[in-house]
Amino acid sequence: MREFIAGLPKAELHVHHVGSASPQTVARLAARHEGTSPVPADPDKLAEYFSFTDFGHFIQVYLSVVDLIRDAADVRTLTWGVAQDLAAQNVRYAELTVTPWSSVKRGIPAEAFCEAIEDARAAAARDLNLTLNWCFDIPSEAEGMGAGQGTLAIALEQRPDGLISFGLGGPDGPRAPYQRYFDQARAAGLHSNPHAGETTDAQAVWDAVRLLGAERIGHGIRAAQDPALLEHLAEHQIPLEICPTSNVCTRAVASLDEHPLPQIVAAGVPVSINTDDPPMFSTTLGDEYAVAARLLGLDESGVADLARAGVRQSFASDAAKSAILAEIDAYAGGR
Ligand SMILES: [Zn+2]
């Protein structure tokens, strides 16, 4: 099964730009900025640094890595490293959640930031057979509403080619204050793809759907507490991006065996399997597929269906979807 999953062409729909930096990339960035960051430049010490006590601690460590992204060259290094790691796992298409506001606030001009990610995106398409698209997300941990307005302005003024959706990440808080930014982003043609119901409750998921017009939801696992919500998500085919190991690492779920994925699937809610922040959670997309296969009792053909679901639920072009689906058919059919 592990070998089947490794070779399976896949889509990754919930993975964070900074959170996907491999220890090698983080070590390179930490060495470049040595003496001005708490992040260790030694890859062995990084593993220890990346062990979290709770969601609050995770956010704190995550932000210390964000702080290593200080110029456009750092952004290019980060993005290209992420692209290589995705391609090495036979990921053909990824929607990377990018938080431009965090970098722009630290002094990287929005235009240079967008040029750096687009440069890596073009190289990934050319050299890695990997299509990258961007979800620009509002970091909810940022003070006040400046992050909302700032993220919206970067999205609409720069509008890089790969930008397809608008998100909301960070700690789970009220979703209502962000409605006006989502209204404007959606009016400009971006898909709505917020996080909700990761650590709080089903109400956050309802708010994401009703107030933010969510077409797909990051995590959304707390929906399992509300049968009416599960029914709504199933009826309207609003997919949840499930990241099992992340949920255990941030203590959103007590253990993998208690993960609500089987219940969500049984309710008819569409799901994709994703990593969130793979090196920080010592996981890979292959690991997450293996976890899902175990929790759902899937054989190889069931796992191939999971990969197809990720492609279909993506915001890729129809042509890109068809190409990857054909690749999955050829791979799964040829076994
Ligand atoms: Zn996330």
Tab-separated table of C-alpha atoms and ligand atoms in Angstrom:
chain	number	residue	atom	x	y	z
A	1	MET	CA	0.000	0.000	0.000
A	2	ARG	CA	2.814	2.436	0.883
A	3	GLU	CA	4.427	1.823	-2.480
A	4	PHE	CA	1.090	2.240	-4.278
A	5	ILE	CA	0.467	5.551	-2.505
A	6	ALA	CA	3.982	6.815	-3.241
A	7	GLY	CA	3.575	6.285	-6.973
A	8	LEU	CA	-0.009	7.535	-7.134
A	9	PRO	CA	-0.370	10.952	-8.836
A	10	LYS	CA	-1.905	13.223	-6.208
A	11	ALA	CA	-3.273	16.688	-5.491
A	12	GLU	CA	-2.539	18.543	-2.249
A	13	LEU	CA	-5.200	21.110	-1.331
A	14	HIS	CA	-4.286	22.150	2.194
A	15	VAL	CA	-0.633	22.920	2.691
A	16	HIS	CA	0.942	26.104	3.980
A	17	HIS	CA	3.791	27.849	2.213
A	18	VAL	CA	5.968	28.502	5.278
A	19	GLY	CA	4.701	25.377	7.045
A	20	SER	CA	5.987	23.141	4.223
A	21	ALA	CA	9.569	24.315	4.504
A	22	SER	CA	11.726	21.222	4.943
A	23	PRO	CA	14.272	21.168	7.791
A	24	GLN	CA	16.948	21.668	5.096
A	25	THR	CA	15.222	24.805	3.822
A	26	VAL	CA	14.568	26.148	7.330
A	27	ALA	CA	18.191	25.417	8.301
A	28	ARG	CA	19.387	27.277	5.191
A	29	LEU	CA	17.204	30.282	6.057
A	30	ALA	CA	18.207	30.142	9.750
A	31	ALA	CA	21.899	30.071	8.784
A	32	ARG	CA	21.358	33.040	6.458
A	33	HIS	CA	19.890	34.990	9.382
A	34	GLU	CA	21.948	33.479	12.217
A	35	GLY	CA	22.056	35.365	15.498
A	36	THR	CA	18.791	37.178	14.844
A	37	SER	CA	16.356	34.249	15.181
A	38	PRO	CA	15.550	31.613	17.847
A	39	VAL	CA	15.257	28.941	15.109
A	40	PRO	CA	18.211	26.500	15.228
A	41	ALA	CA	20.318	26.264	12.050
A	42	ASP	CA	21.129	22.613	12.850
A	43	PRO	CA	18.589	20.226	11.191
A	44	ASP	CA	18.827	17.772	14.139
A	45	LYS	CA	17.946	20.447	16.675
A	46	LEU	CA	15.047	21.549	14.452
A	47	ALA	CA	13.179	18.295	15.096
A	48	GLU	CA	13.193	19.104	18.798
A	49	TYR	CA	12.229	22.714	18.101
A	50	PHE	CA	9.248	21.447	16.058
A	51	SER	CA	7.681	19.412	18.892
A	52	PHE	CA	4.578	21.200	20.089
A	53	THR	CA	2.809	21.237	23.415
A	54	ASP	CA	-0.464	22.664	22.056
A	55	PHE	CA	-1.965	24.801	19.276
A	56	GLY	CA	-0.741	28.053	20.891
A	57	HIS	CA	2.827	26.737	21.012
A	58	PHE	CA	2.567	25.593	17.401
A	59	ILE	CA	1.529	29.104	16.274
A	60	GLN	CA	4.462	30.581	18.233
A	61	VAL	CA	7.017	28.260	16.582
A	62	TYR	CA	5.389	28.746	13.175
A	63	LEU	CA	5.711	32.522	13.488
A	64	SER	CA	9.408	32.232	14.356
A	65	VAL	CA	9.892	30.460	11.005
A	66	VAL	CA	7.764	33.111	9.267
A	67	ASP	CA	10.240	35.630	10.669
A	68	LEU	CA	13.057	33.973	8.667
A	69	ILE	CA	11.420	35.044	5.415
A	70	ARG	CA	12.915	38.510	5.111
A	71	ASP	CA	13.593	39.201	1.438
A	72	ALA	CA	12.507	38.047	-2.002
A	73	ALA	CA	15.427	35.590	-2.213
A	74	ASP	CA	14.148	33.895	0.973
A	75	VAL	CA	10.664	33.663	-0.585
A	76	ARG	CA	12.098	32.088	-3.753
A	77	THR	CA	14.230	29.610	-1.719
A	78	LEU	CA	11.218	28.626	0.371
A	79	THR	CA	8.804	28.229	-2.550
A	80	TRP	CA	11.186	26.261	-4.740
A	81	GLY	CA	12.065	23.925	-1.835
A	82	VAL	CA	8.363	23.261	-1.236
A	83	ALA	CA	7.793	22.594	-4.949
A	84	GLN	CA	10.640	20.061	-5.048
A	85	ASP	CA	9.318	18.220	-1.996
A	86	LEU	CA	5.794	18.053	-3.475
A	87	ALA	CA	7.023	16.816	-6.849
A	88	ALA	CA	9.171	14.139	-5.179
A	89	GLN	CA	5.939	12.660	-3.758
A	90	ASN	CA	4.235	12.576	-7.163
A	91	VAL	CA	2.055	15.543	-6.318
A	92	ARG	CA	0.984	16.943	-9.699
A	93	TYR	CA	-1.146	19.808	-8.439
A	94	ALA	CA	-1.050	21.811	-5.220
A	95	GLU	CA	-2.896	24.773	-3.828
A	96	LEU	CA	-0.415	26.396	-1.519
A	97	THR	CA	-1.790	28.592	1.239
A	98	VAL	CA	0.374	31.681	1.169
A	99	THR	CA	0.236	34.461	3.764
A	100	PRO	CA	1.686	37.460	1.911
A	101	TRP	CA	0.648	39.907	4.621
A	102	SER	CA	3.144	38.400	7.102
A	103	SER	CA	6.008	38.999	4.680
A	104	VAL	CA	4.862	42.405	3.437
A	105	LYS	CA	4.501	43.562	7.044
A	106	ARG	CA	8.124	42.503	7.587
A	107	GLY	CA	9.229	44.761	4.751
A	108	ILE	CA	9.176	42.648	1.589
A	109	PRO	CA	7.387	44.682	-1.109
A	110	ALA	CA	4.187	42.955	-2.273
A	111	GLU	CA	5.318	43.045	-5.892
A	112	ALA	CA	8.687	41.408	-5.128
A	113	PHE	CA	6.957	38.787	-2.980
A	114	CYS	CA	4.548	37.884	-5.783
A	115	GLU	CA	7.343	37.839	-8.381
A	116	ALA	CA	9.340	35.416	-6.227
A	117	ILE	CA	6.480	32.916	-5.815
A	118	GLU	CA	5.516	33.207	-9.496
A	119	ASP	CA	9.116	32.572	-10.513
A	120	ALA	CA	9.114	29.324	-8.500
A	121	ARG	CA	5.679	28.450	-9.897
A	122	ALA	CA	6.886	28.801	-13.491
A	123	ALA	CA	9.972	26.701	-12.740
A	124	ALA	CA	7.822	24.009	-11.079
A	125	ALA	CA	5.561	23.768	-14.131
A	126	ARG	CA	8.543	23.675	-16.481
A	127	ASP	CA	10.918	21.386	-14.578
A	128	LEU	CA	8.854	19.378	-12.076
A	129	ASN	CA	5.574	18.533	-13.860
A	130	LEU	CA	3.872	20.302	-10.944
A	131	THR	CA	1.123	22.915	-11.170
A	132	LEU	CA	1.085	25.283	-8.199
A	133	ASN	CA	-1.743	27.658	-7.417
A	134	TRP	CA	-2.093	30.065	-4.519
A	135	CYS	CA	-4.644	30.633	-1.811
A	136	PHE	CA	-3.835	33.987	-0.195
A	137	ASP	CA	-4.982	33.779	3.395
A	138	ILE	CA	-5.626	36.307	6.127
A	139	PRO	CA	-3.590	35.459	9.245
A	140	SER	CA	-6.180	35.690	12.008
A	141	GLU	CA	-3.448	35.905	14.669
A	142	ALA	CA	-2.446	39.330	13.327
A	143	GLU	CA	-3.636	42.293	15.357
A	144	GLY	CA	-6.858	43.982	14.335
A	145	MET	CA	-8.340	43.980	10.860
A	146	GLY	CA	-5.250	45.388	9.090
A	147	ALA	CA	-4.346	41.867	8.012
A	148	GLY	CA	-7.720	41.460	6.302
A	149	GLN	CA	-7.532	44.703	4.383
A	150	GLY	CA	-3.822	44.195	3.671
A	151	THR	CA	-4.242	40.661	2.331
A	152	LEU	CA	-7.175	41.732	0.173
A	153	ALA	CA	-5.190	44.662	-1.243
A	154	ILE	CA	-2.200	42.454	-2.127
A	155	ALA	CA	-4.492	39.888	-3.743
A	156	LEU	CA	-6.426	42.364	-5.853
A	157	GLU	CA	-3.600	44.769	-6.722
A	158	GLN	CA	-0.930	42.178	-7.532
A	159	ARG	CA	-3.221	39.389	-8.735
A	160	PRO	CA	-0.398	36.926	-9.534
A	161	ASP	CA	-1.246	34.349	-12.225
A	162	GLY	CA	-1.451	31.450	-9.762
A	163	LEU	CA	-3.850	33.162	-7.358
A	164	ILE	CA	-7.178	31.333	-7.344
A	165	SER	CA	-8.620	31.538	-3.846
A	166	PHE	CA	-8.909	33.560	-0.658
A	167	GLY	CA	-8.493	32.062	2.806
A	168	LEU	CA	-8.449	32.669	6.522
A	169	GLY	CA	-5.944	30.852	8.750
A	170	GLY	CA	-4.402	31.080	12.189
A	171	PRO	CA	-6.265	30.428	15.422
A	172	ASP	CA	-9.974	29.689	15.100
A	173	GLY	CA	-11.846	32.813	16.082
A	174	PRO	CA	-15.070	34.504	15.018
A	175	ARG	CA	-15.459	34.408	11.211
A	176	ALA	CA	-17.961	37.283	10.945
A	177	PRO	CA	-15.417	40.164	11.059
A	178	TYR	CA	-13.811	38.822	7.875
A	179	GLN	CA	-16.996	38.740	5.815
A	180	ARG	CA	-16.395	42.047	4.025
A	181	TYR	CA	-12.955	40.932	2.794
A	182	PHE	CA	-14.369	37.676	1.500
A	183	ASP	CA	-17.225	39.543	-0.191
A	184	GLN	CA	-14.727	41.655	-2.116
A	185	ALA	CA	-12.379	38.770	-2.935
A	186	ARG	CA	-15.295	36.688	-4.241
A	187	ALA	CA	-16.627	39.611	-6.258
A	188	ALA	CA	-13.194	39.765	-7.888
A	189	GLY	CA	-13.488	36.111	-8.915
A	190	LEU	CA	-11.488	34.352	-6.205
A	191	HIS	CA	-12.783	31.136	-4.650
A	192	SER	CA	-13.629	31.192	-0.929
A	193	ASN	CA	-11.521	28.668	0.990
A	194	PRO	CA	-11.296	29.561	4.701
A	195	HIS	CA	-10.139	27.440	7.620
A	196	ALA	CA	-12.913	26.812	10.144
A	197	GLY	CA	-13.840	24.385	12.890
A	198	GLU	CA	-10.315	23.095	13.441
A	199	THR	CA	-10.141	23.594	17.205
A	200	THR	CA	-13.395	25.366	18.109
A	201	ASP	CA	-16.884	24.224	17.194
A	202	ALA	CA	-19.391	23.528	14.472
A	203	GLN	CA	-20.639	27.121	14.592
A	204	ALA	CA	-17.355	28.310	13.036
A	205	VAL	CA	-18.042	26.019	10.081
A	206	TRP	CA	-21.606	27.308	9.732
A	207	ASP	CA	-20.204	30.861	9.751
A	208	ALA	CA	-17.621	29.974	7.105
A	209	VAL	CA	-20.391	28.633	4.881
A	210	ARG	CA	-23.030	31.297	5.526
A	211	LEU	CA	-20.911	34.423	6.025
A	212	LEU	CA	-17.778	33.740	4.006
A	213	GLY	CA	-19.389	31.723	1.194
A	214	ALA	CA	-16.933	28.855	1.697
A	215	GLU	CA	-16.718	26.583	-1.344
A	216	ARG	CA	-14.246	24.326	0.443
A	217	ILE	CA	-13.224	24.364	4.101
A	218	GLY	CA	-9.840	23.947	5.753
A	219	HIS	CA	-10.231	21.209	8.409
A	220	GLY	CA	-13.890	21.704	9.387
A	221	ILE	CA	-13.625	18.585	11.545
A	222	ARG	CA	-15.818	20.047	14.282
A	223	ALA	CA	-18.709	19.608	11.839
A	224	ALA	CA	-18.784	16.044	13.145
A	225	GLN	CA	-20.437	17.408	16.303
A	226	ASP	CA	-23.444	18.687	14.366
A	227	PRO	CA	-25.555	16.257	12.296
A	228	ALA	CA	-27.484	19.118	10.641
A	229	LEU	CA	-24.209	20.670	9.496
A	230	LEU	CA	-22.906	17.352	8.116
A	231	GLU	CA	-26.170	17.049	6.210
A	232	HIS	CA	-25.797	20.582	4.852
A	233	LEU	CA	-22.193	19.976	3.716
A	234	ALA	CA	-23.220	16.714	2.058
A	235	GLU	CA	-26.278	18.208	0.372
A	236	HIS	CA	-24.334	21.178	-1.024
A	237	GLN	CA	-21.213	19.074	-1.639
A	238	ILE	CA	-18.943	21.447	0.263
A	239	PRO	CA	-15.688	19.522	0.769
A	240	LEU	CA	-13.566	19.431	3.906
A	241	GLU	CA	-9.772	19.382	3.670
A	242	ILE	CA	-8.777	16.742	6.198
A	243	CYS	CA	-5.274	16.770	7.723
A	244	PRO	CA	-5.298	13.916	10.294
A	245	THR	CA	-1.778	14.133	11.760
A	246	SER	CA	-1.931	17.921	12.045
A	247	ASN	CA	-5.076	17.574	14.148
A	248	VAL	CA	-3.280	15.258	16.574
A	249	CYS	CA	-0.103	17.395	16.718
A	250	THR	CA	-2.077	20.541	17.569
A	251	ARG	CA	-4.233	18.516	19.989
A	252	ALA	CA	-7.392	19.331	18.040
A	253	VAL	CA	-8.038	15.568	18.159
A	254	ALA	CA	-6.766	13.315	20.970
A	255	SER	CA	-5.450	10.530	18.717
A	256	LEU	CA	-5.647	9.300	15.121
A	257	ASP	CA	-8.016	6.556	16.199
A	258	GLU	CA	-10.424	9.168	17.511
A	259	HIS	CA	-10.302	11.238	14.318
A	260	PRO	CA	-13.814	11.970	12.978
A	261	LEU	CA	-12.848	11.270	9.334
A	262	PRO	CA	-14.862	8.009	9.119
A	263	GLN	CA	-17.944	9.718	10.520
A	264	ILE	CA	-17.601	12.648	8.096
A	265	VAL	CA	-17.209	10.304	5.113
A	266	ALA	CA	-20.133	8.147	6.263
A	267	ALA	CA	-22.299	11.287	6.304
A	268	GLY	CA	-21.594	11.803	2.595
A	269	VAL	CA	-19.420	14.901	2.998
A	270	PRO	CA	-16.729	15.128	0.286
A	271	VAL	CA	-13.192	15.076	1.683
A	272	SER	CA	-9.625	15.398	0.482
A	273	ILE	CA	-6.532	14.201	2.361
A	274	ASN	CA	-3.805	16.744	3.036
A	275	THR	CA	-0.810	17.581	5.227
A	276	ASP	CA	-1.206	21.201	6.493
A	277	ASP	CA	2.435	21.769	7.623
A	278	PRO	CA	4.168	18.468	6.833
A	279	PRO	CA	7.755	18.853	8.145
A	280	MET	CA	6.516	20.581	11.290
A	281	PHE	CA	4.241	17.608	11.952
A	282	SER	CA	6.820	15.020	10.787
A	283	THR	CA	4.477	13.804	8.081
A	284	THR	CA	4.147	13.554	4.299
A	285	LEU	CA	1.166	13.358	1.974
A	286	GLY	CA	1.918	9.631	1.586
A	287	ASP	CA	1.750	9.208	5.380
A	288	GLU	CA	-1.612	10.993	5.482
A	289	TYR	CA	-3.017	8.787	2.700
A	290	ALA	CA	-1.853	5.727	4.649
A	291	VAL	CA	-3.575	7.033	7.794
A	292	ALA	CA	-6.782	7.691	5.843
A	293	ALA	CA	-6.646	4.235	4.238
A	294	ARG	CA	-6.394	2.669	7.692
A	295	LEU	CA	-9.151	4.785	9.262
A	296	LEU	CA	-11.496	4.216	6.312
A	297	GLY	CA	-10.522	0.601	5.621
A	298	LEU	CA	-9.578	1.327	1.984
A	299	ASP	CA	-7.844	-0.929	-0.508
A	300	GLU	CA	-5.764	0.398	-3.418
A	301	SER	CA	-8.797	1.240	-5.508
A	302	GLY	CA	-10.325	3.144	-2.570
A	303	VAL	CA	-7.096	5.090	-2.154
A	304	ALA	CA	-7.083	5.927	-5.874
A	305	ASP	CA	-10.632	7.267	-5.399
A	306	LEU	CA	-9.349	9.451	-2.581
A	307	ALA	CA	-6.729	10.885	-4.935
A	308	ARG	CA	-9.415	11.470	-7.598
A	309	ALA	CA	-11.560	13.285	-5.023
A	310	GLY	CA	-8.688	15.671	-4.257
A	311	VAL	CA	-8.316	16.489	-7.940
A	312	ARG	CA	-12.066	16.987	-8.477
A	313	GLN	CA	-12.432	19.187	-5.392
A	314	SER	CA	-9.522	21.384	-6.436
A	315	PHE	CA	-9.828	24.762	-8.155
A	316	ALA	CA	-7.607	23.552	-11.016
A	317	SER	CA	-8.687	24.186	-14.591
A	318	ASP	CA	-10.820	21.474	-16.211
A	319	ALA	CA	-7.922	20.612	-18.509
A	320	ALA	CA	-5.521	20.168	-15.583
A	321	LYS	CA	-8.071	18.042	-13.726
A	322	SER	CA	-8.652	15.779	-16.744
A	323	ALA	CA	-4.924	15.296	-17.258
A	324	ILE	CA	-4.278	14.235	-13.655
A	325	LEU	CA	-7.403	12.051	-13.500
A	326	ALA	CA	-6.239	10.253	-16.653
A	327	GLU	CA	-2.849	9.717	-15.033
A	328	ILE	CA	-4.494	8.264	-11.931
A	329	ASP	CA	-6.635	5.942	-14.085
A	330	ALA	CA	-3.576	4.750	-15.990
A	331	TYR	CA	-1.624	4.180	-12.765
A	332	ALA	CA	-4.403	2.440	-10.839
A	333	GLY	CA	-5.610	0.479	-13.866
A	334	GLY	CA	-2.144	-0.726	-14.713
A	335	ARG	CA	-1.626	-2.520	-11.398
B	1	ZN	ZN	-4.033	24.992	7.663
